[in-house]
mmCIF file of C-alpha atoms in Angstrom:
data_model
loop_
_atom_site.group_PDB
_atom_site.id
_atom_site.type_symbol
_atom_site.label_atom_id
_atom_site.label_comp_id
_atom_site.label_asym_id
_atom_site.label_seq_id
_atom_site.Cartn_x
_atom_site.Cartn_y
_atom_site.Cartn_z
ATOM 1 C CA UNK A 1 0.000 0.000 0.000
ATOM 2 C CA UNK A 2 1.098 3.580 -0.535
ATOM 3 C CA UNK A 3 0.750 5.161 2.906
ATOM 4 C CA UNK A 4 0.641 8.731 4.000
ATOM 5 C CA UNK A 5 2.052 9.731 7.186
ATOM 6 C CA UNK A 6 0.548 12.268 9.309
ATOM 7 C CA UNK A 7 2.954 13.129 11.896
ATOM 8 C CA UNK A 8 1.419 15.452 14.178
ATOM 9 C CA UNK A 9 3.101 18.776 15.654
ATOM 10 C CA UNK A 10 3.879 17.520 18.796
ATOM 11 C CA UNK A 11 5.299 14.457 17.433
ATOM 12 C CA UNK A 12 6.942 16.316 14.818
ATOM 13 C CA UNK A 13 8.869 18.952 17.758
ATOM 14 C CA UNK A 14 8.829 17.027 20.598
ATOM 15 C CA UNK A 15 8.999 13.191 19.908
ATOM 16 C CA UNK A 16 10.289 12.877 15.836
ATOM 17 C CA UNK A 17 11.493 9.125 16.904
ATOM 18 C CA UNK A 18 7.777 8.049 17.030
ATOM 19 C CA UNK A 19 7.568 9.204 13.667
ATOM 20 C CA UNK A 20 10.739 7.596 12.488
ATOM 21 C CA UNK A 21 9.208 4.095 14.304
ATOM 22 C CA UNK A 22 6.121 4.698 12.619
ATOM 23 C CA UNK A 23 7.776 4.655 9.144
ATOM 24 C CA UNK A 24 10.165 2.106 10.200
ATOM 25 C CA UNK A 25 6.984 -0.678 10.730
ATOM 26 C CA UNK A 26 5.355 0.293 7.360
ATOM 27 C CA UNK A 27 8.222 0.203 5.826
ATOM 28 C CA UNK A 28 8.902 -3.385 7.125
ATOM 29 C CA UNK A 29 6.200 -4.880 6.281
ATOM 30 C CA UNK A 30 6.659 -3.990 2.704
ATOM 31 C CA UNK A 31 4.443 -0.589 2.387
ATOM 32 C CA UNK A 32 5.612 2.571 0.894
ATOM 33 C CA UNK A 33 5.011 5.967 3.164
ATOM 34 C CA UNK A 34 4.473 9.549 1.911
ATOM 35 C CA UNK A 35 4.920 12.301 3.861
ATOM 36 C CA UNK A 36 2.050 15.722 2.697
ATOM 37 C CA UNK A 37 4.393 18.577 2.822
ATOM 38 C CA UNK A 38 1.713 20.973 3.598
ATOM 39 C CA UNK A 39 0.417 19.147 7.138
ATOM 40 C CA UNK A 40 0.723 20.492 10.041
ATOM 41 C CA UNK A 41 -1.769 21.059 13.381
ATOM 42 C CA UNK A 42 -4.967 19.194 13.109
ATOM 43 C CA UNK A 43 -6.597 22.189 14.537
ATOM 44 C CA UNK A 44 -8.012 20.177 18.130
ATOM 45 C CA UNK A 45 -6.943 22.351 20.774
ATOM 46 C CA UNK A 46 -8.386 25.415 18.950
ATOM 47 C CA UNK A 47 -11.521 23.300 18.614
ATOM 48 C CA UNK A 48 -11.699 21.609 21.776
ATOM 49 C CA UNK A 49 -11.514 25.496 23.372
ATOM 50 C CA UNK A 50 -14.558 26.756 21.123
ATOM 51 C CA UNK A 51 -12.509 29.014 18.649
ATOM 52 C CA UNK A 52 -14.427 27.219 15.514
ATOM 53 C CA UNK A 53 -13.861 29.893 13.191
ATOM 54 C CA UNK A 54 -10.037 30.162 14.348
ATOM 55 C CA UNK A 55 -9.982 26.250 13.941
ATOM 56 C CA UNK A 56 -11.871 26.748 10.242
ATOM 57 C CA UNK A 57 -8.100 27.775 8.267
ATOM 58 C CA UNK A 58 -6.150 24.891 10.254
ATOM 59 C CA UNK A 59 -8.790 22.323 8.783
ATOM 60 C CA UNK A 60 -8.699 23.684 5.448
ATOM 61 C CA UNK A 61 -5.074 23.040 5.403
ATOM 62 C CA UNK A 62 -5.244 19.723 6.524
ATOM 63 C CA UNK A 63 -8.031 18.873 4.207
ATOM 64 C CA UNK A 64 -5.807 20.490 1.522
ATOM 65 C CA UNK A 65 -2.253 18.806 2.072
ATOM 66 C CA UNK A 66 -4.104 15.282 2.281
ATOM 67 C CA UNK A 67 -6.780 15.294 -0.242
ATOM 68 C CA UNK A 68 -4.107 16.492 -3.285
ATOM 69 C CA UNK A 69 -1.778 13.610 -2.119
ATOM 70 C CA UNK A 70 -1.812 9.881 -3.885
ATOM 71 C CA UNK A 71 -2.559 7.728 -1.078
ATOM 72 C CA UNK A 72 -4.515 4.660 0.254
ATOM 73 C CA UNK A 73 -4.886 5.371 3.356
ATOM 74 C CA UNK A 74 -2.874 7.807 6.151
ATOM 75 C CA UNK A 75 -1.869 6.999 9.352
ATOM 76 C CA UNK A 76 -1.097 8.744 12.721
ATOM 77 C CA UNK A 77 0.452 7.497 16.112
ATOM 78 C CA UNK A 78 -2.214 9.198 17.789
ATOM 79 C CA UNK A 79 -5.334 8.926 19.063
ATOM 80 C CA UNK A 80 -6.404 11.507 19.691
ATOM 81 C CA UNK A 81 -5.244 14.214 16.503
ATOM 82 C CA UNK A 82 -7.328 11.211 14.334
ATOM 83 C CA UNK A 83 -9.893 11.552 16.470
ATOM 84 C CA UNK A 84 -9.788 15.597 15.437
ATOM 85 C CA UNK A 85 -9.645 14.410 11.688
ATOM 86 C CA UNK A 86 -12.109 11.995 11.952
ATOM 87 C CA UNK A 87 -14.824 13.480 14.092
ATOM 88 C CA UNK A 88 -14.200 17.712 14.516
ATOM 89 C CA UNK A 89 -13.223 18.739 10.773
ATOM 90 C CA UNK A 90 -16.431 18.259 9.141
ATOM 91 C CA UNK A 91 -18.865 19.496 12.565
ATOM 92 C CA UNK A 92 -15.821 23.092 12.353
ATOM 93 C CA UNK A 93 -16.888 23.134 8.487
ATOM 94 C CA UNK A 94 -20.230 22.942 8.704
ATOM 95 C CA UNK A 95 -20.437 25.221 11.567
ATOM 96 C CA UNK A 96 -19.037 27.556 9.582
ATOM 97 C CA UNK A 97 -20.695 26.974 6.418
ATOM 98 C CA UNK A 98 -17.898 25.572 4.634
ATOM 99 C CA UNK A 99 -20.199 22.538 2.903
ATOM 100 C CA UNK A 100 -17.867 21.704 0.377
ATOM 101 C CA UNK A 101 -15.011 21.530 2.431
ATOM 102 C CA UNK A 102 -16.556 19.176 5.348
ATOM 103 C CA UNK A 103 -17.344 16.769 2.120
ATOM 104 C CA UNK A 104 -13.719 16.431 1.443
ATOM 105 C CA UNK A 105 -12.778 16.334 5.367
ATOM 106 C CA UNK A 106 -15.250 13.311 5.456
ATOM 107 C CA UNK A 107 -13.095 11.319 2.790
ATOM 108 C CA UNK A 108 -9.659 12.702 4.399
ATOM 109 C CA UNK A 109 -11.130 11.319 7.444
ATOM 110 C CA UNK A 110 -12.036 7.650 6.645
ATOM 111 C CA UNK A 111 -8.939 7.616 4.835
ATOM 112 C CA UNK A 112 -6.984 8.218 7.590
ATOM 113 C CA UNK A 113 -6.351 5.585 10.962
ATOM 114 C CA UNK A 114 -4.506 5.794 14.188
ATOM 115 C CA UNK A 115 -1.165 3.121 14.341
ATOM 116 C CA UNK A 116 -2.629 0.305 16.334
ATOM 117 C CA UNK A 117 -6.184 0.426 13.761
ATOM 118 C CA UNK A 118 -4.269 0.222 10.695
ATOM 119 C CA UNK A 119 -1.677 -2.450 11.687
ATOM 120 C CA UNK A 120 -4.983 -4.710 13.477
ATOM 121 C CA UNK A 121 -7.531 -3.953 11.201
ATOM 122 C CA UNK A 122 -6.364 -2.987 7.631
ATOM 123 C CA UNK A 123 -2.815 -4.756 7.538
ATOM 124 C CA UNK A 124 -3.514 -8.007 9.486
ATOM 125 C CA UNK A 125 -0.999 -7.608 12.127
ATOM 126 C CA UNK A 126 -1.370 -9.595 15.060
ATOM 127 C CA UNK A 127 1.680 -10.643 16.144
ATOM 128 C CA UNK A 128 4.763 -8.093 16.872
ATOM 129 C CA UNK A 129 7.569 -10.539 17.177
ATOM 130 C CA UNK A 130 6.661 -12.696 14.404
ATOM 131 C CA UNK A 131 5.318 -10.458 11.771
ATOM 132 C CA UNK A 132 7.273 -7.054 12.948
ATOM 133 C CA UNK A 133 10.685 -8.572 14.737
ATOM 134 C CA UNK A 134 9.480 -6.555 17.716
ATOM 135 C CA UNK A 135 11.974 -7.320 20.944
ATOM 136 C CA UNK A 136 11.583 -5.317 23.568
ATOM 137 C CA UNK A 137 13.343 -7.148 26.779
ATOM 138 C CA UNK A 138 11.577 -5.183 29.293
ATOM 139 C CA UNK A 139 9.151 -4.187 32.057
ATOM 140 C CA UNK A 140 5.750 -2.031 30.980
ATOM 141 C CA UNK A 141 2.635 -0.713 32.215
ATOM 142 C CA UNK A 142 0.497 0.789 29.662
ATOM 143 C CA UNK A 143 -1.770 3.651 29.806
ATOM 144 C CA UNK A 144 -5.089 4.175 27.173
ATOM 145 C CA UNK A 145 -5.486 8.426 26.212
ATOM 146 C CA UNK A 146 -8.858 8.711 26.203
ATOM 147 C CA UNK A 147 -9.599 10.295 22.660
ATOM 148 C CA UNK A 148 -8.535 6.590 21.413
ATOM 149 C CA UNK A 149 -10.877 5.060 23.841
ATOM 150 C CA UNK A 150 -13.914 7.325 24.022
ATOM 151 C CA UNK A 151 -14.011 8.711 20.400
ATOM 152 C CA UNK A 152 -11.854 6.004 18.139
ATOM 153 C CA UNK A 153 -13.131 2.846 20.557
ATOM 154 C CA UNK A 154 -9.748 1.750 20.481
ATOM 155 C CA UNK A 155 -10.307 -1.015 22.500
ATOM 156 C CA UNK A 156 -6.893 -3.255 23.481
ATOM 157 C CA UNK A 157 -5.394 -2.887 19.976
ATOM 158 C CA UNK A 158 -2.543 -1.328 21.309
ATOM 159 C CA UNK A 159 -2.213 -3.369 24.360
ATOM 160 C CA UNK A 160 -2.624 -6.541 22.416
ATOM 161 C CA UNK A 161 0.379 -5.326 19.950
ATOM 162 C CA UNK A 162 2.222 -4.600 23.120
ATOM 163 C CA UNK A 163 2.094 -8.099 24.373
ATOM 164 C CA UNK A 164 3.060 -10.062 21.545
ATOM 165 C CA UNK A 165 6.373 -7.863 21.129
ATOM 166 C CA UNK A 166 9.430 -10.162 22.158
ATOM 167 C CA UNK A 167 11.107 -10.215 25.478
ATOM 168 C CA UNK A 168 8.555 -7.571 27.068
ATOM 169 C CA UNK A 169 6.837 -8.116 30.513
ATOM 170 C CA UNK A 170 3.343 -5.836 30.183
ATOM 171 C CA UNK A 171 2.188 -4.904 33.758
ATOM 172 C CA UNK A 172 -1.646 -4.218 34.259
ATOM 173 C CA UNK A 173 -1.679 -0.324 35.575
ATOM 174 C CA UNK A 174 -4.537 -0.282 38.136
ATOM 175 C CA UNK A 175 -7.491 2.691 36.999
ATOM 176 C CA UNK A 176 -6.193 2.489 33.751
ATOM 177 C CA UNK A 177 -8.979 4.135 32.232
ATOM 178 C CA UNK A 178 -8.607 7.111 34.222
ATOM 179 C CA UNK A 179 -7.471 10.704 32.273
ATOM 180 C CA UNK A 180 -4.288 11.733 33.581
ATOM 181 C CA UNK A 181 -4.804 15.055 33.585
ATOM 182 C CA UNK A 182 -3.553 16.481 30.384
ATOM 183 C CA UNK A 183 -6.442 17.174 27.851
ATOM 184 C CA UNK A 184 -4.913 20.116 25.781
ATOM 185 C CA UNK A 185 -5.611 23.265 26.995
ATOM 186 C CA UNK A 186 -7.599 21.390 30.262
ATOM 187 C CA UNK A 187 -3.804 21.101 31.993
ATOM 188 C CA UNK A 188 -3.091 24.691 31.565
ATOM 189 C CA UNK A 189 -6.440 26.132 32.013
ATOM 190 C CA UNK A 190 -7.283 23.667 35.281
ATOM 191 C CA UNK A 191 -3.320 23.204 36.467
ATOM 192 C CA UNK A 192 -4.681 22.312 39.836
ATOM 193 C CA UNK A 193 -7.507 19.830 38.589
ATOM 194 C CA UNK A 194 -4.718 18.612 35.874
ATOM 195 C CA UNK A 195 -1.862 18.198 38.708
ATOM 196 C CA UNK A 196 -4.503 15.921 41.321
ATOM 197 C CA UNK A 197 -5.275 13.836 38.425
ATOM 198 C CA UNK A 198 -1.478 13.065 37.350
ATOM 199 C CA UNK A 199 -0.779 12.471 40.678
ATOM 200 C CA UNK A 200 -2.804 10.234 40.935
ATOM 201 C CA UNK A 201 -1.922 8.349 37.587
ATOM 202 C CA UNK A 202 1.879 8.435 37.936
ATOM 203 C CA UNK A 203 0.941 6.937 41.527
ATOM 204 C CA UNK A 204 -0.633 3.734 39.672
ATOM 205 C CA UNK A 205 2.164 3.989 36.993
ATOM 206 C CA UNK A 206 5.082 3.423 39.932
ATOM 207 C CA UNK A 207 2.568 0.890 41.748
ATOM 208 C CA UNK A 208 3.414 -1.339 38.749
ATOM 209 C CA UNK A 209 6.731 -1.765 39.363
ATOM 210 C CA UNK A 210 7.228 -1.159 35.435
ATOM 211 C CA UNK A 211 10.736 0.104 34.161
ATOM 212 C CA UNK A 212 8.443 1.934 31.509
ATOM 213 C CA UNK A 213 4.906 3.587 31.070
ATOM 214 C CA UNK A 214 3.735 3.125 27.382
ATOM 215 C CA UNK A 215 0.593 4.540 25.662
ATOM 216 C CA UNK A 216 -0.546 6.050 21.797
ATOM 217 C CA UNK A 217 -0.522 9.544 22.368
ATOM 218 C CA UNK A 218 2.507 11.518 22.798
ATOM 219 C CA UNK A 219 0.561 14.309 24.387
ATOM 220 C CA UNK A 220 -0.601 12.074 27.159
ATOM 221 C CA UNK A 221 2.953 10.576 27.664
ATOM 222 C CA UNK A 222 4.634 14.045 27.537
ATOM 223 C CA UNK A 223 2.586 15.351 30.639
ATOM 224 C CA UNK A 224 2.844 11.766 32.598
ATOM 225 C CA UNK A 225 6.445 11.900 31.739
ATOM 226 C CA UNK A 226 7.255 15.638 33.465
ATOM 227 C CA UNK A 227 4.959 14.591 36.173
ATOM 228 C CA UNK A 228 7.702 11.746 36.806
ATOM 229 C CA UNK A 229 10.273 13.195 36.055
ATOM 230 C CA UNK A 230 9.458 15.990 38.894
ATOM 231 C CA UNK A 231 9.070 13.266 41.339
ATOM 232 C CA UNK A 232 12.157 11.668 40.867
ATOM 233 C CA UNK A 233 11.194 8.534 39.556
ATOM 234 C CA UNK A 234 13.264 6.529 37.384
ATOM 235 C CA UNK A 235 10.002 5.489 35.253
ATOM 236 C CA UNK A 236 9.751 6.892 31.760
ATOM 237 C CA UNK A 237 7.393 7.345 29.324
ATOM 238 C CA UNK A 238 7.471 5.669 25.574
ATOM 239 C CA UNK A 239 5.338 5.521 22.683
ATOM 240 C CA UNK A 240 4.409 1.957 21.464
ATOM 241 C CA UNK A 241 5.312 2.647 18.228
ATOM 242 C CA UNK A 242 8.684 2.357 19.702
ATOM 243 C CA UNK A 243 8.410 -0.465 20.880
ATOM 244 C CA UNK A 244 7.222 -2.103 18.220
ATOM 245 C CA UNK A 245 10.020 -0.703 15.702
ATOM 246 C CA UNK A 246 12.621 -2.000 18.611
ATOM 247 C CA UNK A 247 14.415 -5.230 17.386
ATOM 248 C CA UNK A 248 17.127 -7.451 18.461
ATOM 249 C CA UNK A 249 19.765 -5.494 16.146
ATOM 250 C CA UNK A 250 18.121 -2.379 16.882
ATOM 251 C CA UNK A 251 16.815 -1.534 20.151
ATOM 252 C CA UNK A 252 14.725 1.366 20.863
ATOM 253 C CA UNK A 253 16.310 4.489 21.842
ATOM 254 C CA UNK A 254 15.844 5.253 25.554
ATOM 255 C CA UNK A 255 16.544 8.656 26.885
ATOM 256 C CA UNK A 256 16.429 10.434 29.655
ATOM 257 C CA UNK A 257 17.110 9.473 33.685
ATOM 258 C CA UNK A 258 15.422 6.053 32.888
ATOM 259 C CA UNK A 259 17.288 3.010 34.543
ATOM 260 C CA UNK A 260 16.429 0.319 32.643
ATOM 261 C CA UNK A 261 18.033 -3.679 33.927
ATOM 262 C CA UNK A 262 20.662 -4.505 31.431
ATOM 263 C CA UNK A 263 21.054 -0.819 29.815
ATOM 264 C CA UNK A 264 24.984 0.310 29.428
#
């Protein structure tokens, strides 16, 4: 298939190695990837705040650098920007009486699919270590963002990939299905709201005993990440994409004051 990658900004600043893994698994299992030079926000945290006609020009661009691209389908490794794609560009185009362009967000949109959807449902992956070479010889707890669960009814597709990667131990995190705190704008509008709930999710997160707290959304792992990193801990945060492009001849990068068994 001819993929198109959607990277997202804060992959693209913050976390370009998710991206990198991302390309690395298509790649692998035989797939060509595009990247649409003219993508950039999906527009959510302007939506998600109520600034719909500030939103309307960041979904026209979207629209624009994926529906002039030759594609099959695109794919991002997150849950929640897709969910923006897939659910908030055609209700900010309508709203603000752009008809035409919420008909050509609707196609964008079921062309496009987080990781763990496309790799279960549209490429037949089931398997990490036997169809992807995924070795990952360590602990992890996992944690669900809840734009994948509650919007893209995600379901265990990325916890199922996580398991069958090589050499990990997955740990069940206890009130996994609890936000930790981030939600866009929510953390910085409601620091104090935000704060209590990470606190309360990096509590479950040590309570594992897990080297490492994985998860889809880089958003999600950024804020649980500072929050342990401010208490300390020597539990980091990594995308499952990751861990899923990690192999025997090429482990996954691991940065930061993580103290992982067996790392030099």
């Amino acid at each position: 298939m001819r993929i198109a990658l959607f990277a997202t900004c804060i992959v693209d600043a913050m976390y370009p190695r998710t991206a990198r893994a991302t390309v690395a698994i298509l790649e692998r299992l035989g797939h060509t990837v595009v990247f649409p030079q003219g993508q950039a926000c999906c527009g959510q945290m302007h939506v998600n705040s109520g600034y719909f006609k500030e939103a309307l020009p960041v979904v026209a661009n979207h629209v624009r650098a994926f529906d002039t691209e030759d594609y099959d389908v695109a794919v991002a490794p997150s849950g929640s920007c897709v969910a923006s794609v897939k659910h908030q560009h055609g209700m900010v185009a309508r709203r603000c009486g752009e008809d035409a362009l919420a008909a050509r967000a609707a196609v964008v949109g079921a062309k496009t699919y987080e990781l763990s959807q496309l790799l279960t449902d549209v490429l037949g992956v089931t398997d990490a270590a036997a169809q992807l070479g995924s070795h990952f010889p360590h602990t992890v707890t996992y944690h669900p963002s809840c734009h994948g669960m509650r919007l893209l009814k995600l379901g265990d597709r990325q916890l199922d990939l996580l398991r069958t990667v090589g050499g990990i131990e997955v740990r069940e995190l206890p009130e996994a299905d609890q936000c930790c705190g981030f939600g866009g704008t929510f953390s910085m509008k409601n620091a104090d709201v935000s704060t209590a709930m990470l606190a309360d999710k990096t509590a479950n997160i040590c309570g594992t005993g897990a080297e490492l707290c994985s998860g889809g959304d880089a958003s999600c792992l950024l804020h649980i990440g500072g929050g342990l990193s401010r208490q300390g801990s020597a539990v980091g945060t990594l995308h499952f994409a990751e861990i899923l492009a990690a192999t025997l001849e090429h482990p996954a990068h691991i940065t930061g004051d993580v103290q992982l068994a067996g790392r030099k």
